[in-house]
PDB file of N, CA and C in Angstrom:
ATOM      1  N   UNK A   1       7.774   4.647   6.337  1.00 68.00           N
ATOM      2  CA  UNK A   1       8.553   3.491   5.936  1.00 68.00           C
ATOM      3  C   UNK A   1       8.856   3.604   4.444  1.00 68.00           C
ATOM      4  N   UNK A   2      10.057   3.308   4.115  1.00 69.00           N
ATOM      5  CA  UNK A   2      10.447   3.276   2.710  1.00 69.00           C
ATOM      6  C   UNK A   2      11.259   2.017   2.477  1.00 69.00           C
ATOM      7  N   UNK A   3      11.384   1.644   1.233  1.00 75.00           N
ATOM      8  CA  UNK A   3      12.146   0.451   0.903  1.00 75.00           C
ATOM      9  C   UNK A   3      11.221  -0.634   0.381  1.00 75.00           C
ATOM     10  N   UNK A   4      11.680  -1.867   0.451  1.00 85.00           N
ATOM     11  CA  UNK A   4      10.924  -3.003  -0.051  1.00 85.00           C
ATOM     12  C   UNK A   4       9.908  -3.430   1.010  1.00 85.00           C
ATOM     13  N   UNK A   5       8.627  -3.122   0.757  1.00 89.00           N
ATOM     14  CA  UNK A   5       7.574  -3.362   1.741  1.00 89.00           C
ATOM     15  C   UNK A   5       6.586  -4.417   1.257  1.00 89.00           C
ATOM     16  N   UNK A   6       5.962  -5.091   2.203  1.00 92.00           N
ATOM     17  CA  UNK A   6       4.894  -6.042   1.943  1.00 92.00           C
ATOM     18  C   UNK A   6       3.630  -5.511   2.585  1.00 92.00           C
ATOM     19  N   UNK A   7       2.513  -5.584   1.871  1.00 93.00           N
ATOM     20  CA  UNK A   7       1.214  -5.135   2.377  1.00 93.00           C
ATOM     21  C   UNK A   7       0.364  -6.366   2.670  1.00 93.00           C
ATOM     22  N   UNK A   8      -0.306  -6.364   3.820  1.00 95.00           N
ATOM     23  CA  UNK A   8      -1.215  -7.449   4.193  1.00 95.00           C
ATOM     24  C   UNK A   8      -2.574  -6.854   4.533  1.00 95.00           C
ATOM     25  N   UNK A   9      -3.620  -7.394   3.920  1.00 95.00           N
ATOM     26  CA  UNK A   9      -4.990  -6.983   4.211  1.00 95.00           C
ATOM     27  C   UNK A   9      -5.757  -8.204   4.682  1.00 95.00           C
ATOM     28  N   UNK A  10      -6.327  -8.113   5.882  1.00 96.00           N
ATOM     29  CA  UNK A  10      -7.164  -9.201   6.392  1.00 96.00           C
ATOM     30  C   UNK A  10      -8.582  -8.678   6.552  1.00 96.00           C
ATOM     31  N   UNK A  11      -9.537  -9.509   6.186  1.00 95.00           N
ATOM     32  CA  UNK A  11     -10.954  -9.128   6.204  1.00 95.00           C
ATOM     33  C   UNK A  11     -11.711 -10.112   7.071  1.00 95.00           C
ATOM     34  N   UNK A  12     -12.553  -9.604   7.989  1.00 95.00           N
ATOM     35  CA  UNK A  12     -13.307 -10.475   8.889  1.00 95.00           C
ATOM     36  C   UNK A  12     -14.799 -10.520   8.566  1.00 95.00           C
ATOM     37  N   UNK A  13     -15.188  -9.993   7.420  1.00 93.00           N
ATOM     38  CA  UNK A  13     -16.587  -9.958   7.038  1.00 93.00           C
ATOM     39  C   UNK A  13     -17.258  -8.626   7.327  1.00 93.00           C
ATOM     40  N   UNK A  14     -16.613  -7.800   8.144  1.00 94.00           N
ATOM     41  CA  UNK A  14     -17.161  -6.485   8.493  1.00 94.00           C
ATOM     42  C   UNK A  14     -16.167  -5.359   8.267  1.00 94.00           C
ATOM     43  N   UNK A  15     -14.905  -5.652   8.510  1.00 94.00           N
ATOM     44  CA  UNK A  15     -13.882  -4.623   8.359  1.00 94.00           C
ATOM     45  C   UNK A  15     -12.587  -5.257   7.869  1.00 94.00           C
ATOM     46  N   UNK A  16     -11.731  -4.402   7.328  1.00 94.00           N
ATOM     47  CA  UNK A  16     -10.429  -4.853   6.844  1.00 94.00           C
ATOM     48  C   UNK A  16      -9.333  -4.182   7.662  1.00 94.00           C
ATOM     49  N   UNK A  17      -8.362  -4.978   8.054  1.00 95.00           N
ATOM     50  CA  UNK A  17      -7.177  -4.481   8.740  1.00 95.00           C
ATOM     51  C   UNK A  17      -6.032  -4.508   7.737  1.00 95.00           C
ATOM     52  N   UNK A  18      -5.313  -3.406   7.661  1.00 94.00           N
ATOM     53  CA  UNK A  18      -4.210  -3.293   6.703  1.00 94.00           C
ATOM     54  C   UNK A  18      -2.926  -3.008   7.466  1.00 94.00           C
ATOM     55  N   UNK A  19      -1.899  -3.773   7.131  1.00 95.00           N
ATOM     56  CA  UNK A  19      -0.599  -3.609   7.780  1.00 95.00           C
ATOM     57  C   UNK A  19       0.496  -3.698   6.729  1.00 95.00           C
ATOM     58  N   UNK A  20       1.641  -3.140   7.060  1.00 93.00           N
ATOM     59  CA  UNK A  20       2.815  -3.216   6.192  1.00 93.00           C
ATOM     60  C   UNK A  20       4.003  -3.683   7.019  1.00 93.00           C
ATOM     61  N   UNK A  21       4.968  -4.242   6.327  1.00 93.00           N
ATOM     62  CA  UNK A  21       6.231  -4.616   6.979  1.00 93.00           C
ATOM     63  C   UNK A  21       7.334  -4.529   5.944  1.00 93.00           C
ATOM     64  N   UNK A  22       8.540  -4.429   6.443  1.00 92.00           N
ATOM     65  CA  UNK A  22       9.678  -4.552   5.547  1.00 92.00           C
ATOM     66  C   UNK A  22       9.718  -6.009   5.101  1.00 92.00           C
ATOM     67  N   UNK A  23       9.837  -6.216   3.790  1.00 89.00           N
ATOM     68  CA  UNK A  23       9.871  -7.572   3.261  1.00 89.00           C
ATOM     69  C   UNK A  23      10.975  -8.367   3.953  1.00 89.00           C
ATOM     70  N   UNK A  24      10.673  -9.615   4.255  1.00 89.00           N
ATOM     71  CA  UNK A  24      11.601 -10.545   4.911  1.00 89.00           C
ATOM     72  C   UNK A  24      11.862 -10.214   6.375  1.00 89.00           C
ATOM     73  N   UNK A  25      10.957  -9.450   6.996  1.00 93.00           N
ATOM     74  CA  UNK A  25      11.033  -9.235   8.444  1.00 93.00           C
ATOM     75  C   UNK A  25       9.761  -9.794   9.069  1.00 93.00           C
ATOM     76  N   UNK A  26       9.697  -9.820  10.375  1.00 93.00           N
ATOM     77  CA  UNK A  26       8.580 -10.412  11.095  1.00 93.00           C
ATOM     78  C   UNK A  26       7.522  -9.407  11.557  1.00 93.00           C
ATOM     79  N   UNK A  27       7.918  -8.192  11.855  1.00 95.00           N
ATOM     80  CA  UNK A  27       7.029  -7.234  12.522  1.00 95.00           C
ATOM     81  C   UNK A  27       6.141  -6.478  11.538  1.00 95.00           C
ATOM     82  N   UNK A  28       4.836  -6.529  11.798  1.00 95.00           N
ATOM     83  CA  UNK A  28       3.845  -5.813  10.989  1.00 95.00           C
ATOM     84  C   UNK A  28       3.496  -4.501  11.685  1.00 95.00           C
ATOM     85  N   UNK A  29       3.222  -3.460  10.898  1.00 93.00           N
ATOM     86  CA  UNK A  29       2.806  -2.156  11.398  1.00 93.00           C
ATOM     87  C   UNK A  29       1.450  -1.820  10.795  1.00 93.00           C
ATOM     88  N   UNK A  30       0.480  -1.484  11.650  1.00 92.00           N
ATOM     89  CA  UNK A  30      -0.838  -1.086  11.151  1.00 92.00           C
ATOM     90  C   UNK A  30      -0.694   0.204  10.361  1.00 92.00           C
ATOM     91  N   UNK A  31      -1.353   0.261   9.231  1.00 89.00           N
ATOM     92  CA  UNK A  31      -1.321   1.460   8.404  1.00 89.00           C
ATOM     93  C   UNK A  31      -2.322   2.468   8.957  1.00 89.00           C
ATOM     94  N   UNK A  32      -1.979   3.737   8.917  1.00 88.00           N
ATOM     95  CA  UNK A  32      -2.880   4.786   9.396  1.00 88.00           C
ATOM     96  C   UNK A  32      -4.238   4.650   8.716  1.00 88.00           C
ATOM     97  N   UNK A  33      -5.304   4.711   9.507  1.00 89.00           N
ATOM     98  CA  UNK A  33      -6.659   4.580   8.986  1.00 89.00           C
ATOM     99  C   UNK A  33      -7.221   3.185   9.082  1.00 89.00           C
ATOM    100  N   UNK A  34      -6.430   2.229   9.512  1.00 92.00           N
ATOM    101  CA  UNK A  34      -6.866   0.840   9.651  1.00 92.00           C
ATOM    102  C   UNK A  34      -7.314   0.597  11.085  1.00 92.00           C
ATOM    103  N   UNK A  35      -8.383  -0.168  11.281  1.00 93.00           N
ATOM    104  CA  UNK A  35      -9.209  -0.876  10.304  1.00 93.00           C
ATOM    105  C   UNK A  35     -10.207   0.063   9.632  1.00 93.00           C
ATOM    106  N   UNK A  36     -10.758  -0.419   8.522  1.00 91.00           N
ATOM    107  CA  UNK A  36     -11.725   0.353   7.754  1.00 91.00           C
ATOM    108  C   UNK A  36     -12.949  -0.529   7.501  1.00 91.00           C
ATOM    109  N   UNK A  37     -14.174   0.042   7.570  1.00 90.00           N
ATOM    110  CA  UNK A  37     -15.365  -0.756   7.266  1.00 90.00           C
ATOM    111  C   UNK A  37     -15.254  -1.362   5.864  1.00 90.00           C
ATOM    112  N   UNK A  38     -15.594  -2.631   5.745  1.00 90.00           N
ATOM    113  CA  UNK A  38     -15.455  -3.332   4.474  1.00 90.00           C
ATOM    114  C   UNK A  38     -16.449  -4.491   4.481  1.00 90.00           C
ATOM    115  N   UNK A  39     -17.435  -4.429   3.594  1.00 88.00           N
ATOM    116  CA  UNK A  39     -18.566  -5.341   3.701  1.00 88.00           C
ATOM    117  C   UNK A  39     -18.565  -6.504   2.726  1.00 88.00           C
ATOM    118  N   UNK A  40     -17.542  -6.628   1.871  1.00 91.00           N
ATOM    119  CA  UNK A  40     -17.492  -7.780   0.973  1.00 91.00           C
ATOM    120  C   UNK A  40     -16.048  -8.138   0.661  1.00 91.00           C
ATOM    121  N   UNK A  41     -15.866  -9.372   0.230  1.00 91.00           N
ATOM    122  CA  UNK A  41     -14.529  -9.805  -0.147  1.00 91.00           C
ATOM    123  C   UNK A  41     -14.020  -8.999  -1.337  1.00 91.00           C
ATOM    124  N   UNK A  42     -14.900  -8.700  -2.277  1.00 91.00           N
ATOM    125  CA  UNK A  42     -14.509  -7.898  -3.439  1.00 91.00           C
ATOM    126  C   UNK A  42     -14.029  -6.515  -2.990  1.00 91.00           C
ATOM    127  N   UNK A  43     -14.739  -5.896  -2.039  1.00 90.00           N
ATOM    128  CA  UNK A  43     -14.312  -4.597  -1.513  1.00 90.00           C
ATOM    129  C   UNK A  43     -12.940  -4.699  -0.848  1.00 90.00           C
ATOM    130  N   UNK A  44     -12.709  -5.801  -0.123  1.00 91.00           N
ATOM    131  CA  UNK A  44     -11.414  -5.960   0.546  1.00 91.00           C
ATOM    132  C   UNK A  44     -10.296  -6.080  -0.474  1.00 91.00           C
ATOM    133  N   UNK A  45     -10.564  -6.734  -1.595  1.00 92.00           N
ATOM    134  CA  UNK A  45      -9.558  -6.839  -2.654  1.00 92.00           C
ATOM    135  C   UNK A  45      -9.299  -5.477  -3.303  1.00 92.00           C
ATOM    136  N   UNK A  46     -10.372  -4.721  -3.510  1.00 90.00           N
ATOM    137  CA  UNK A  46     -10.236  -3.380  -4.069  1.00 90.00           C
ATOM    138  C   UNK A  46      -9.434  -2.497  -3.111  1.00 90.00           C
ATOM    139  N   UNK A  47      -9.741  -2.600  -1.842  1.00 90.00           N
ATOM    140  CA  UNK A  47      -9.011  -1.839  -0.829  1.00 90.00           C
ATOM    141  C   UNK A  47      -7.532  -2.218  -0.835  1.00 90.00           C
ATOM    142  N   UNK A  48      -7.245  -3.508  -0.850  1.00 92.00           N
ATOM    143  CA  UNK A  48      -5.856  -3.967  -0.842  1.00 92.00           C
ATOM    144  C   UNK A  48      -5.091  -3.381  -2.032  1.00 92.00           C
ATOM    145  N   UNK A  49      -5.689  -3.437  -3.213  1.00 91.00           N
ATOM    146  CA  UNK A  49      -5.022  -2.907  -4.406  1.00 91.00           C
ATOM    147  C   UNK A  49      -4.780  -1.405  -4.283  1.00 91.00           C
ATOM    148  N   UNK A  50      -5.762  -0.682  -3.740  1.00 88.00           N
ATOM    149  CA  UNK A  50      -5.605   0.760  -3.549  1.00 88.00           C
ATOM    150  C   UNK A  50      -4.463   1.056  -2.580  1.00 88.00           C
ATOM    151  N   UNK A  51      -4.332   0.249  -1.532  1.00 88.00           N
ATOM    152  CA  UNK A  51      -3.249   0.443  -0.566  1.00 88.00           C
ATOM    153  C   UNK A  51      -1.903   0.150  -1.222  1.00 88.00           C
ATOM    154  N   UNK A  52      -1.820  -0.935  -1.973  1.00 89.00           N
ATOM    155  CA  UNK A  52      -0.566  -1.267  -2.662  1.00 89.00           C
ATOM    156  C   UNK A  52      -0.144  -0.106  -3.555  1.00 89.00           C
ATOM    157  N   UNK A  53      -1.078   0.443  -4.303  1.00 86.00           N
ATOM    158  CA  UNK A  53      -0.758   1.567  -5.190  1.00 86.00           C
ATOM    159  C   UNK A  53      -0.331   2.801  -4.400  1.00 86.00           C
ATOM    160  N   UNK A  54      -0.987   3.057  -3.263  1.00 83.00           N
ATOM    161  CA  UNK A  54      -0.615   4.202  -2.431  1.00 83.00           C
ATOM    162  C   UNK A  54       0.774   4.029  -1.841  1.00 83.00           C
ATOM    163  N   UNK A  55       1.093   2.820  -1.400  1.00 83.00           N
ATOM    164  CA  UNK A  55       2.419   2.556  -0.846  1.00 83.00           C
ATOM    165  C   UNK A  55       3.477   2.725  -1.930  1.00 83.00           C
ATOM    166  N   UNK A  56       3.199   2.223  -3.115  1.00 85.00           N
ATOM    167  CA  UNK A  56       4.155   2.379  -4.225  1.00 85.00           C
ATOM    168  C   UNK A  56       4.396   3.849  -4.559  1.00 85.00           C
ATOM    169  N   UNK A  57       3.345   4.666  -4.449  1.00 83.00           N
ATOM    170  CA  UNK A  57       3.462   6.092  -4.751  1.00 83.00           C
ATOM    171  C   UNK A  57       4.255   6.830  -3.680  1.00 83.00           C
ATOM    172  N   UNK A  58       4.284   6.289  -2.453  1.00 79.00           N
ATOM    173  CA  UNK A  58       5.041   6.890  -1.354  1.00 79.00           C
ATOM    174  C   UNK A  58       4.336   8.113  -0.790  1.00 79.00           C
ATOM    175  N   UNK A  59       5.063   8.889  -0.027  1.00 64.00           N
ATOM    176  CA  UNK A  59       4.531  10.128   0.514  1.00 64.00           C
ATOM    177  C   UNK A  59       3.583   9.949   1.681  1.00 64.00           C
ATOM    178  N   UNK A  60       3.794   8.947   2.524  1.00 67.00           N
ATOM    179  CA  UNK A  60       2.963   8.793   3.713  1.00 67.00           C
ATOM    180  C   UNK A  60       1.613   8.168   3.434  1.00 67.00           C
ATOM    181  N   UNK A  61       1.616   7.012   2.825  1.00 69.00           N
ATOM    182  CA  UNK A  61       0.373   6.329   2.468  1.00 69.00           C
ATOM    183  C   UNK A  61      -0.458   6.016   3.708  1.00 69.00           C
ATOM    184  N   UNK A  62      -1.759   6.161   3.562  1.00 77.00           N
ATOM    185  CA  UNK A  62      -2.723   5.784   4.594  1.00 77.00           C
ATOM    186  C   UNK A  62      -3.814   4.965   3.916  1.00 77.00           C
ATOM    187  N   UNK A  63      -4.579   4.235   4.697  1.00 81.00           N
ATOM    188  CA  UNK A  63      -5.651   3.418   4.144  1.00 81.00           C
ATOM    189  C   UNK A  63      -6.730   4.325   3.562  1.00 81.00           C
ATOM    190  N   UNK A  64      -7.075   4.137   2.283  1.00 75.00           N
ATOM    191  CA  UNK A  64      -8.176   4.916   1.716  1.00 75.00           C
ATOM    192  C   UNK A  64      -9.466   4.581   2.451  1.00 75.00           C
ATOM    193  N   UNK A  65     -10.286   5.574   2.678  1.00 71.00           N
ATOM    194  CA  UNK A  65     -11.565   5.352   3.330  1.00 71.00           C
ATOM    195  C   UNK A  65     -12.615   5.023   2.266  1.00 71.00           C
ATOM    196  N   UNK A  66     -13.708   4.373   2.645  1.00 66.00           N
ATOM    197  CA  UNK A  66     -14.695   3.911   1.666  1.00 66.00           C
ATOM    198  C   UNK A  66     -15.158   4.962   0.676  1.00 66.00           C
ATOM    199  N   UNK A  67     -15.379   6.185   1.120  1.00 62.00           N
ATOM    200  CA  UNK A  67     -15.848   7.212   0.191  1.00 62.00           C
ATOM    201  C   UNK A  67     -14.803   7.545  -0.866  1.00 62.00           C
ATOM    202  N   UNK A  68     -13.523   7.343  -0.542  1.00 56.00           N
ATOM    203  CA  UNK A  68     -12.466   7.585  -1.508  1.00 56.00           C
ATOM    204  C   UNK A  68     -12.434   6.482  -2.567  1.00 56.00           C
ATOM    205  N   UNK A  69     -13.034   5.347  -2.281  1.00 55.00           N
ATOM    206  CA  UNK A  69     -13.034   4.228  -3.212  1.00 55.00           C
ATOM    207  C   UNK A  69     -14.403   4.010  -3.831  1.00 55.00           C
ATOM    208  N   UNK A  70     -15.250   4.994  -3.811  1.00 56.00           N
ATOM    209  CA  UNK A  70     -16.544   4.855  -4.460  1.00 56.00           C
ATOM    210  C   UNK A  70     -17.708   4.624  -3.511  1.00 56.00           C
ATOM    211  N   UNK A  71     -17.502   4.776  -2.225  1.00 50.00           N
ATOM    212  CA  UNK A  71     -18.586   4.654  -1.260  1.00 50.00           C
ATOM    213  C   UNK A  71     -19.191   3.278  -1.155  1.00 50.00           C
ATOM    214  N   UNK A  72     -18.421   2.294  -0.806  1.00 45.00           N
ATOM    215  CA  UNK A  72     -18.850   0.901  -0.763  1.00 45.00           C
ATOM    216  C   UNK A  72     -19.682   0.544   0.464  1.00 45.00           C
ATOM    217  N   UNK A  73     -19.960   1.496   1.349  1.00 41.00           N
ATOM    218  CA  UNK A  73     -20.765   1.209   2.545  1.00 41.00           C
ATOM    219  C   UNK A  73     -22.224   1.052   2.226  1.00 41.00           C
TER     220      UNK A  73
END
């Protein structure tokens, strides 16, 4: 996906689900690697920011795994 995208991260206390959509559309697409283990709200925020940066960089962004973000497990 390319263009103007929106990233959504939802956290249920155990894992985070990450999806993207074209801004101003209805349909969400799960990002490759989602869901990912995520044990705190702070971790979910860190994950969300990492995904936003990966999407901005382009090139087939996927959800970073915990070890890529400092091993938060």
